[in-house]
mmCIF file of C-alpha atoms in Angstrom:
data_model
loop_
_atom_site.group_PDB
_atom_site.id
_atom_site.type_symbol
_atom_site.label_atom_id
_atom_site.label_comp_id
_atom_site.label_asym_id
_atom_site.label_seq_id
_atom_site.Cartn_x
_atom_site.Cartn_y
_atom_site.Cartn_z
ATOM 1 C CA UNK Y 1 0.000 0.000 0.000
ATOM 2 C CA UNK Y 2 1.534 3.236 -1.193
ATOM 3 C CA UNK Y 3 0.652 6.954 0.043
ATOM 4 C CA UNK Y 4 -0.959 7.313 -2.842
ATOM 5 C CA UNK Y 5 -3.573 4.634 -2.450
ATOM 6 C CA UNK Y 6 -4.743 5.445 0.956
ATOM 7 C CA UNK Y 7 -5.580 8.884 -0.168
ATOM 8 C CA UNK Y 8 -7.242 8.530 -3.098
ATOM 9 C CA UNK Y 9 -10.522 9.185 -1.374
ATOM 10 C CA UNK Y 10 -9.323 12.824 -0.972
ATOM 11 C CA UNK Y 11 -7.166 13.675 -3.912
ATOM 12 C CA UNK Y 12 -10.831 13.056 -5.264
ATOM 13 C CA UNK Y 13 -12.889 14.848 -3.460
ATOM 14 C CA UNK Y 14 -11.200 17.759 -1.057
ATOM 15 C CA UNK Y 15 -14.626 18.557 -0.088
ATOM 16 C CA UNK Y 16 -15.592 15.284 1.604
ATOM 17 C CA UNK Y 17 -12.481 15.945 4.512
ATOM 18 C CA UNK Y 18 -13.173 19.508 4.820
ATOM 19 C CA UNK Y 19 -16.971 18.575 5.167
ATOM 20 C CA UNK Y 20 -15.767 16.240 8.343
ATOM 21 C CA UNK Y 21 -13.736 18.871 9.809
ATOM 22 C CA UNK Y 22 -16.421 21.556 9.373
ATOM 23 C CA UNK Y 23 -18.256 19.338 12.354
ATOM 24 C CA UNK Y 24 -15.660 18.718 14.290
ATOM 25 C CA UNK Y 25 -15.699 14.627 13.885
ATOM 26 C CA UNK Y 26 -11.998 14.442 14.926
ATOM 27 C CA UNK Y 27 -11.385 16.881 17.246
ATOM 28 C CA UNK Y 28 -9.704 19.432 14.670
ATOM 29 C CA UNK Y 29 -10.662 22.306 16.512
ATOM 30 C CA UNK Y 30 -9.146 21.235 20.613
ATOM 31 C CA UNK Y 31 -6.438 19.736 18.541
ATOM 32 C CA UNK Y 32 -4.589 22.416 16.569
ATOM 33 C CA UNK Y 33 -5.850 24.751 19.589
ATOM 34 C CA UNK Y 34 -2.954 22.610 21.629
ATOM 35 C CA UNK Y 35 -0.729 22.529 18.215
ATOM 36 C CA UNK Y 36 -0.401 26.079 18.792
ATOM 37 C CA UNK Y 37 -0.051 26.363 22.312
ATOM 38 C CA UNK Y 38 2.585 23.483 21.418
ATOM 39 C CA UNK Y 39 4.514 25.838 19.132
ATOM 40 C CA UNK Y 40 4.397 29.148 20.966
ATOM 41 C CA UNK Y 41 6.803 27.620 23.549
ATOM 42 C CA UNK Y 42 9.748 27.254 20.768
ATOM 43 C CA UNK Y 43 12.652 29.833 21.935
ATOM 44 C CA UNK Y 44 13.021 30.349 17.727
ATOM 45 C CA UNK Y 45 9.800 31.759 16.739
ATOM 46 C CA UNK Y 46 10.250 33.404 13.869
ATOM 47 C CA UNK Y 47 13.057 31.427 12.616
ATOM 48 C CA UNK Y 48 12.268 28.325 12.943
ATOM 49 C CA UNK Y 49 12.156 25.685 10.176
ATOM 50 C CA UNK Y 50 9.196 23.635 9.309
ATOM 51 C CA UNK Y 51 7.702 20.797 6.976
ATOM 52 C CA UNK Y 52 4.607 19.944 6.861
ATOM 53 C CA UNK Y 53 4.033 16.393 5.564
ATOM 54 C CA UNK Y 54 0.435 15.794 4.163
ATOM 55 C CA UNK Y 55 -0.630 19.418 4.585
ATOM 56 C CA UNK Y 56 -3.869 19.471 2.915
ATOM 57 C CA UNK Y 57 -5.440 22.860 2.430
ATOM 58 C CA UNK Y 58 -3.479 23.937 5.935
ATOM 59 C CA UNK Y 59 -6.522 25.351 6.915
ATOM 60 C CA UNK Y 60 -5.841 24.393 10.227
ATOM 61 C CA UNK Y 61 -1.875 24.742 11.126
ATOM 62 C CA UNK Y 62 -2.371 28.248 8.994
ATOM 63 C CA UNK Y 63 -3.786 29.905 12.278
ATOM 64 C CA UNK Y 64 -1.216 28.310 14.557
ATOM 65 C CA UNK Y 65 1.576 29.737 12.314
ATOM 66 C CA UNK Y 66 0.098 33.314 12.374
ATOM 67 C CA UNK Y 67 0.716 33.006 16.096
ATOM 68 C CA UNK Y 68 4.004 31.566 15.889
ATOM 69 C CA UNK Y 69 5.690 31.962 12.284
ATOM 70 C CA UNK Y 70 8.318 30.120 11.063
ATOM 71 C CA UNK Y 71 10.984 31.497 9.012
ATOM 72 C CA UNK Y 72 10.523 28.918 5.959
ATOM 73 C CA UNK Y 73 7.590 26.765 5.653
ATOM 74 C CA UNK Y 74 7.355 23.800 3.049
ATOM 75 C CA UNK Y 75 4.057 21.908 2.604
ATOM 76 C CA UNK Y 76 3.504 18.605 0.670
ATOM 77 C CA UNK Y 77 0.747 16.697 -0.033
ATOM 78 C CA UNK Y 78 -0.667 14.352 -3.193
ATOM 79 C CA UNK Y 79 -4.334 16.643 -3.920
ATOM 80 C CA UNK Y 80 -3.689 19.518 -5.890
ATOM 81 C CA UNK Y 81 -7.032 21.019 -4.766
ATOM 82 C CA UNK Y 82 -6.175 21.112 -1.110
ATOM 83 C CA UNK Y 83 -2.982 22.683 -2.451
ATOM 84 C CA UNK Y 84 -4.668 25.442 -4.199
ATOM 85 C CA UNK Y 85 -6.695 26.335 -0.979
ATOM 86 C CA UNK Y 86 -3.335 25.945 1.050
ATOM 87 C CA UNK Y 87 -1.978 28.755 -1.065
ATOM 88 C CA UNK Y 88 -5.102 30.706 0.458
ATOM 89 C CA UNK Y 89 -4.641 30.199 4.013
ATOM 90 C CA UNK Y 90 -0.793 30.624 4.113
ATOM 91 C CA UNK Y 91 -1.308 33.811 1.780
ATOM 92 C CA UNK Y 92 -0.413 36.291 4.690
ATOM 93 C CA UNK Y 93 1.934 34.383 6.941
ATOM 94 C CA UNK Y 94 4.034 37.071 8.057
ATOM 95 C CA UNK Y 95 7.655 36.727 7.393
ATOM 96 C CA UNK Y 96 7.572 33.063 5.882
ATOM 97 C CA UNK Y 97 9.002 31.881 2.633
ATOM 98 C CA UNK Y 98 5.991 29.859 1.891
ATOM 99 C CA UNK Y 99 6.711 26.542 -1.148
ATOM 100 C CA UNK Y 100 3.634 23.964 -1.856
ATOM 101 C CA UNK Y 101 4.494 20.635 -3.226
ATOM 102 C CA UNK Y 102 2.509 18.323 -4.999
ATOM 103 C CA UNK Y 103 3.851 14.975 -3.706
ATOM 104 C CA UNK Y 104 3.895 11.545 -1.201
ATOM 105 C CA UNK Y 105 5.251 12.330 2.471
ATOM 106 C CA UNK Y 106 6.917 9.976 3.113
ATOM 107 C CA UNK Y 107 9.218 10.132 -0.517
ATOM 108 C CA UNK Y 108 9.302 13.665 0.241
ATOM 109 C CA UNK Y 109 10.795 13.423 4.017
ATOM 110 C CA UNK Y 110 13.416 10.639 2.388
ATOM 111 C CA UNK Y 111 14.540 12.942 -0.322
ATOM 112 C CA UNK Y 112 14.923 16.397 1.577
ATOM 113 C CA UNK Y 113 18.391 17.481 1.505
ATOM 114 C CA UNK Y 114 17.224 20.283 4.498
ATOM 115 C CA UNK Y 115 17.854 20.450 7.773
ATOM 116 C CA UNK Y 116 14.227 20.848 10.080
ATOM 117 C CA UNK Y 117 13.723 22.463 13.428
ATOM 118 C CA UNK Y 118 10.099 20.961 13.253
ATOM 119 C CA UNK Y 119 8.262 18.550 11.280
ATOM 120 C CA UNK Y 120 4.590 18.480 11.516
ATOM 121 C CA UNK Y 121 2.261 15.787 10.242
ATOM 122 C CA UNK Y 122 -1.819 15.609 10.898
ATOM 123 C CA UNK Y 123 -3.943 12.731 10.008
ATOM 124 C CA UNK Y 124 -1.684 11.077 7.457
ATOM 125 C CA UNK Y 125 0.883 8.336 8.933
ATOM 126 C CA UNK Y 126 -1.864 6.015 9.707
ATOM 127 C CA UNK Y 127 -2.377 5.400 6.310
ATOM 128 C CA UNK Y 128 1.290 3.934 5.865
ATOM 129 C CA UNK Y 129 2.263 0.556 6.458
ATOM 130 C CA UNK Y 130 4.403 -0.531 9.471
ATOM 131 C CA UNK Y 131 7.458 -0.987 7.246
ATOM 132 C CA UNK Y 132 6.673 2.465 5.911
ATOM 133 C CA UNK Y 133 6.126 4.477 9.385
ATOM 134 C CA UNK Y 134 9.817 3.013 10.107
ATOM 135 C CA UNK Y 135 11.246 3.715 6.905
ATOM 136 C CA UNK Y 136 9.614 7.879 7.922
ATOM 137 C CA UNK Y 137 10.750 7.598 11.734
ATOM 138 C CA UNK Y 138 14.246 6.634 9.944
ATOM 139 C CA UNK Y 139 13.874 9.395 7.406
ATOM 140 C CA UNK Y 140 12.552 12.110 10.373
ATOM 141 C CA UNK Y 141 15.953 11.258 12.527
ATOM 142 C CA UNK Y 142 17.949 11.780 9.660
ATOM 143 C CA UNK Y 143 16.751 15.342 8.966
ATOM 144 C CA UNK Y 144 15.904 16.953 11.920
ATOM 145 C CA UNK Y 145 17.625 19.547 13.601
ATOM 146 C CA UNK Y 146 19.293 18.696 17.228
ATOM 147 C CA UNK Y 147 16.445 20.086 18.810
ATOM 148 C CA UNK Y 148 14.161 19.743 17.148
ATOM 149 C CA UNK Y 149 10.460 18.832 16.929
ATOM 150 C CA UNK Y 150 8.283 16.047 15.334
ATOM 151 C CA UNK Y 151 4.721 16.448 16.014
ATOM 152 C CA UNK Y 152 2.699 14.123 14.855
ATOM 153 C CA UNK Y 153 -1.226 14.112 15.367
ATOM 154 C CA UNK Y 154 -3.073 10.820 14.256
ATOM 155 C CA UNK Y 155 -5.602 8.429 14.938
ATOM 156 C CA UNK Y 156 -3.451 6.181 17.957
ATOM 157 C CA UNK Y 157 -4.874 2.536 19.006
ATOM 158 C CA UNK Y 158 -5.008 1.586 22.991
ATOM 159 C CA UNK Y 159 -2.433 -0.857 24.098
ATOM 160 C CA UNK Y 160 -3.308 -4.639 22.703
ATOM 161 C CA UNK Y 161 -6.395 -3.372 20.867
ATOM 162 C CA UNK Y 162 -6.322 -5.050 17.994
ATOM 163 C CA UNK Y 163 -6.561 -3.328 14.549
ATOM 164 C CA UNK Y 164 -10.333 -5.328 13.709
ATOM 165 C CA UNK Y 165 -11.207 -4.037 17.212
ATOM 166 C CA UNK Y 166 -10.308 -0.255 16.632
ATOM 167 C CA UNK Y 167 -11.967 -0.458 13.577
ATOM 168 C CA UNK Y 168 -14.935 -2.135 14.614
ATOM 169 C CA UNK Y 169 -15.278 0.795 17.383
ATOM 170 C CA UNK Y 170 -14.061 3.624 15.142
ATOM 171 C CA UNK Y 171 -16.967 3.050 12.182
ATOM 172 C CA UNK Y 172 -19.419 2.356 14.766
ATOM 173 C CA UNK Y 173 -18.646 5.955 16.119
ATOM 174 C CA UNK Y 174 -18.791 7.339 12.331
ATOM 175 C CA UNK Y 175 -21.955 5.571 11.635
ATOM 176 C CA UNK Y 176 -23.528 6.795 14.832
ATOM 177 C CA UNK Y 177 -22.620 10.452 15.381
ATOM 178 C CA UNK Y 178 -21.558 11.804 11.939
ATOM 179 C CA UNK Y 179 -24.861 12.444 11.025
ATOM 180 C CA UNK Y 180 -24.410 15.342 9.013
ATOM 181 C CA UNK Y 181 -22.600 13.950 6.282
ATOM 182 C CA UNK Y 182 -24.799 12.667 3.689
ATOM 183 C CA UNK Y 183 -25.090 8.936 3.542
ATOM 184 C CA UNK Y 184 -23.457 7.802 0.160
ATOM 185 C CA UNK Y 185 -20.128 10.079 1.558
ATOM 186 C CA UNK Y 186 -20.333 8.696 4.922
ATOM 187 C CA UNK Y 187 -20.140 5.453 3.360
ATOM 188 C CA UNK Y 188 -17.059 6.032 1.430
ATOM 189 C CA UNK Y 189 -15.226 7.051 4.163
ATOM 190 C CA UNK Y 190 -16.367 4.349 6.396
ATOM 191 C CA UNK Y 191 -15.335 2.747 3.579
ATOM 192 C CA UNK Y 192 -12.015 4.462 3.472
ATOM 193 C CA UNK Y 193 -10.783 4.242 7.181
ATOM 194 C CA UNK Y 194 -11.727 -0.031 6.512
ATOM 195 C CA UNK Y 195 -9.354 -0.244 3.808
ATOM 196 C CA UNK Y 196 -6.560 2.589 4.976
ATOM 197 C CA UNK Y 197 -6.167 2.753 8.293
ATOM 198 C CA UNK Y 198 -3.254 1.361 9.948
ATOM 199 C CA UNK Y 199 -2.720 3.309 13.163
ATOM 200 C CA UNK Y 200 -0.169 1.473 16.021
ATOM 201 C CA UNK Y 201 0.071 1.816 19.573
ATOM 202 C CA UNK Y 202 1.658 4.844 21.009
ATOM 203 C CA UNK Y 203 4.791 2.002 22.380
ATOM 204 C CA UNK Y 204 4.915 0.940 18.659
ATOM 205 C CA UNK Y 205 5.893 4.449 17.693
ATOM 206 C CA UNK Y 206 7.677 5.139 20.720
ATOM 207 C CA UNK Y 207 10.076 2.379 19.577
ATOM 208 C CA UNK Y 208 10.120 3.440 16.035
ATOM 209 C CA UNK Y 209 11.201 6.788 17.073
ATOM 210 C CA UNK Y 210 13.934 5.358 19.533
ATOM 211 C CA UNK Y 211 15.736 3.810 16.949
ATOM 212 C CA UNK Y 212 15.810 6.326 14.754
ATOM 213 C CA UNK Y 213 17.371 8.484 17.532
ATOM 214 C CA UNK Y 214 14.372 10.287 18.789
ATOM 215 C CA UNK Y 215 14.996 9.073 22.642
ATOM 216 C CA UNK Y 216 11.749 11.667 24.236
ATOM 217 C CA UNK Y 217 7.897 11.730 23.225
ATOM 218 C CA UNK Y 218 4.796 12.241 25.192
ATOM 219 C CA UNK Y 219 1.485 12.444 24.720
ATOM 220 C CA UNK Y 220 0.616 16.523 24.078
ATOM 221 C CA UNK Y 221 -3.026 16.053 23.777
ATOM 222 C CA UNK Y 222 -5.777 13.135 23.547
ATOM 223 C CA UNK Y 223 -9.359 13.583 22.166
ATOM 224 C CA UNK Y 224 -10.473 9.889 22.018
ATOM 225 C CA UNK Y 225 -8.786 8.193 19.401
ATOM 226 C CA UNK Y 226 -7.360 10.844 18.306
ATOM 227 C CA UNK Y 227 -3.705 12.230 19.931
ATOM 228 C CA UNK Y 228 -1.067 14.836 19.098
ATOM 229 C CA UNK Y 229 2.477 13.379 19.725
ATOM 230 C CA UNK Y 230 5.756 15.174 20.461
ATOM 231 C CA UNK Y 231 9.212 13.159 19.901
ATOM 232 C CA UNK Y 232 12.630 14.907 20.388
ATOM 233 C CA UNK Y 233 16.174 13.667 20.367
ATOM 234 C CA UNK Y 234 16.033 14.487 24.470
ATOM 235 C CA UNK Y 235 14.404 17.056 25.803
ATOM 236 C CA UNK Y 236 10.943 17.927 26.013
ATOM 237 C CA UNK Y 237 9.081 21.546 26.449
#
């Protein structure tokens, strides 16, 4: 299973996501709140470096890097539609050289020849496969700065749940409360998280991170399922 394939659902159709956001299904809105409280507590605000892998349209991290700008930003992500929007919301970050790339994460986090001071992924690593998050982990210790950040906000299974019983709980929540998404699109992304999703235990990518020399993580934020993750070489804020 490439990128690619577990995102087809939104290279599609943008609007389908943003719809899901819009009501708050995952927790967008107490997440990225604590994404930028997360960020405001760098000591290099304003010159900081940062990737975003999987941005989407941004709408979300745009508002957090108002707050706390970095000094170059670089988004990448496989929909060309959520870059155009991206474009919109990152318009007037102040002081940023702003470049949008059309492309898969993790190829893009392998390939960089930068250096990061943070690296910022939302809703997107769950779609690779085990191999693959340790082939990014690998890729993430190999270009990010000495102290710097990976944050990392994703869908996050409780210890020894199995991935049928996540799943089973997951659409059952999706079926039950996301009632304002119309039926046929609610279906194809119930559809979607049954074919794609492939999130591990927090220990799982604790241990992924270790070995790729990111020693410190905790657990920033938790909205069921649904966690932001810090991992450093050593310390944490």
């Amino acid at each position: 299973m490439t990128s690619a394939e577990s995102t087809t659902i939104f290279t599609r159709s943008w609007s389908l996501y943003d719809l899901i956001t819009e009501h708050n299904y995952m927790f967008h809105q107490e997440i990225y709140a604590g994404v930028g409280r997360l960020l405001g507590l760098r000591e290099d605000v304003g010159r900081y470096r940062l990737l975003d892998l999987g941005c989407g349209n941004a709408r979300f991290l745009a508002p957090c890097l108002q707050q706390s700008p970095p000094a170059i930003y670089e988004g990448v992500d496989l929909s060309e539609a959520a870059l155009t929007e991206a474009r919109g919301y990152l318009a007037d970050l102040p002081g940023s050289g702003v470049t949008l790339t059309q492309g898969d994460l993790l190829e893009a986090v392998e390939v960089t020849s930068k250096t990061w001071d943070a690296i910022f992924t939302g809703f997107a690593v769950h779609h690779l496969s085990s191999a693959d998050k340790a082939r990014f982990f690998q890729a993430v210790g190999r270009c990010l700065a000495e102290s710097g950040w990976l944050i990392l906000v994703d869908v996050v299974r409780e210890e020894n749940q199995s991935r049928e019983e996540y799943l089973d709980g997951y659409l059952k929540c999706m079926r039950d409360t996301w009632r304002k998404i119309p039926p046929d699109q609610l279906e194809e992304a119930c559809m979607h998280v049954y074919d794609h999703d492939y999130p591990e235990y927090f220990s799982t990518l604790q241990e992924m991170a270790a070995a790729s020399g990111l020693q410190a993580s905790r657990i920033v934020n938790q909205y069921e399922q649904h966690q932001t993750l810090l991992f450093t070489r050593s310390s944490l804020p």
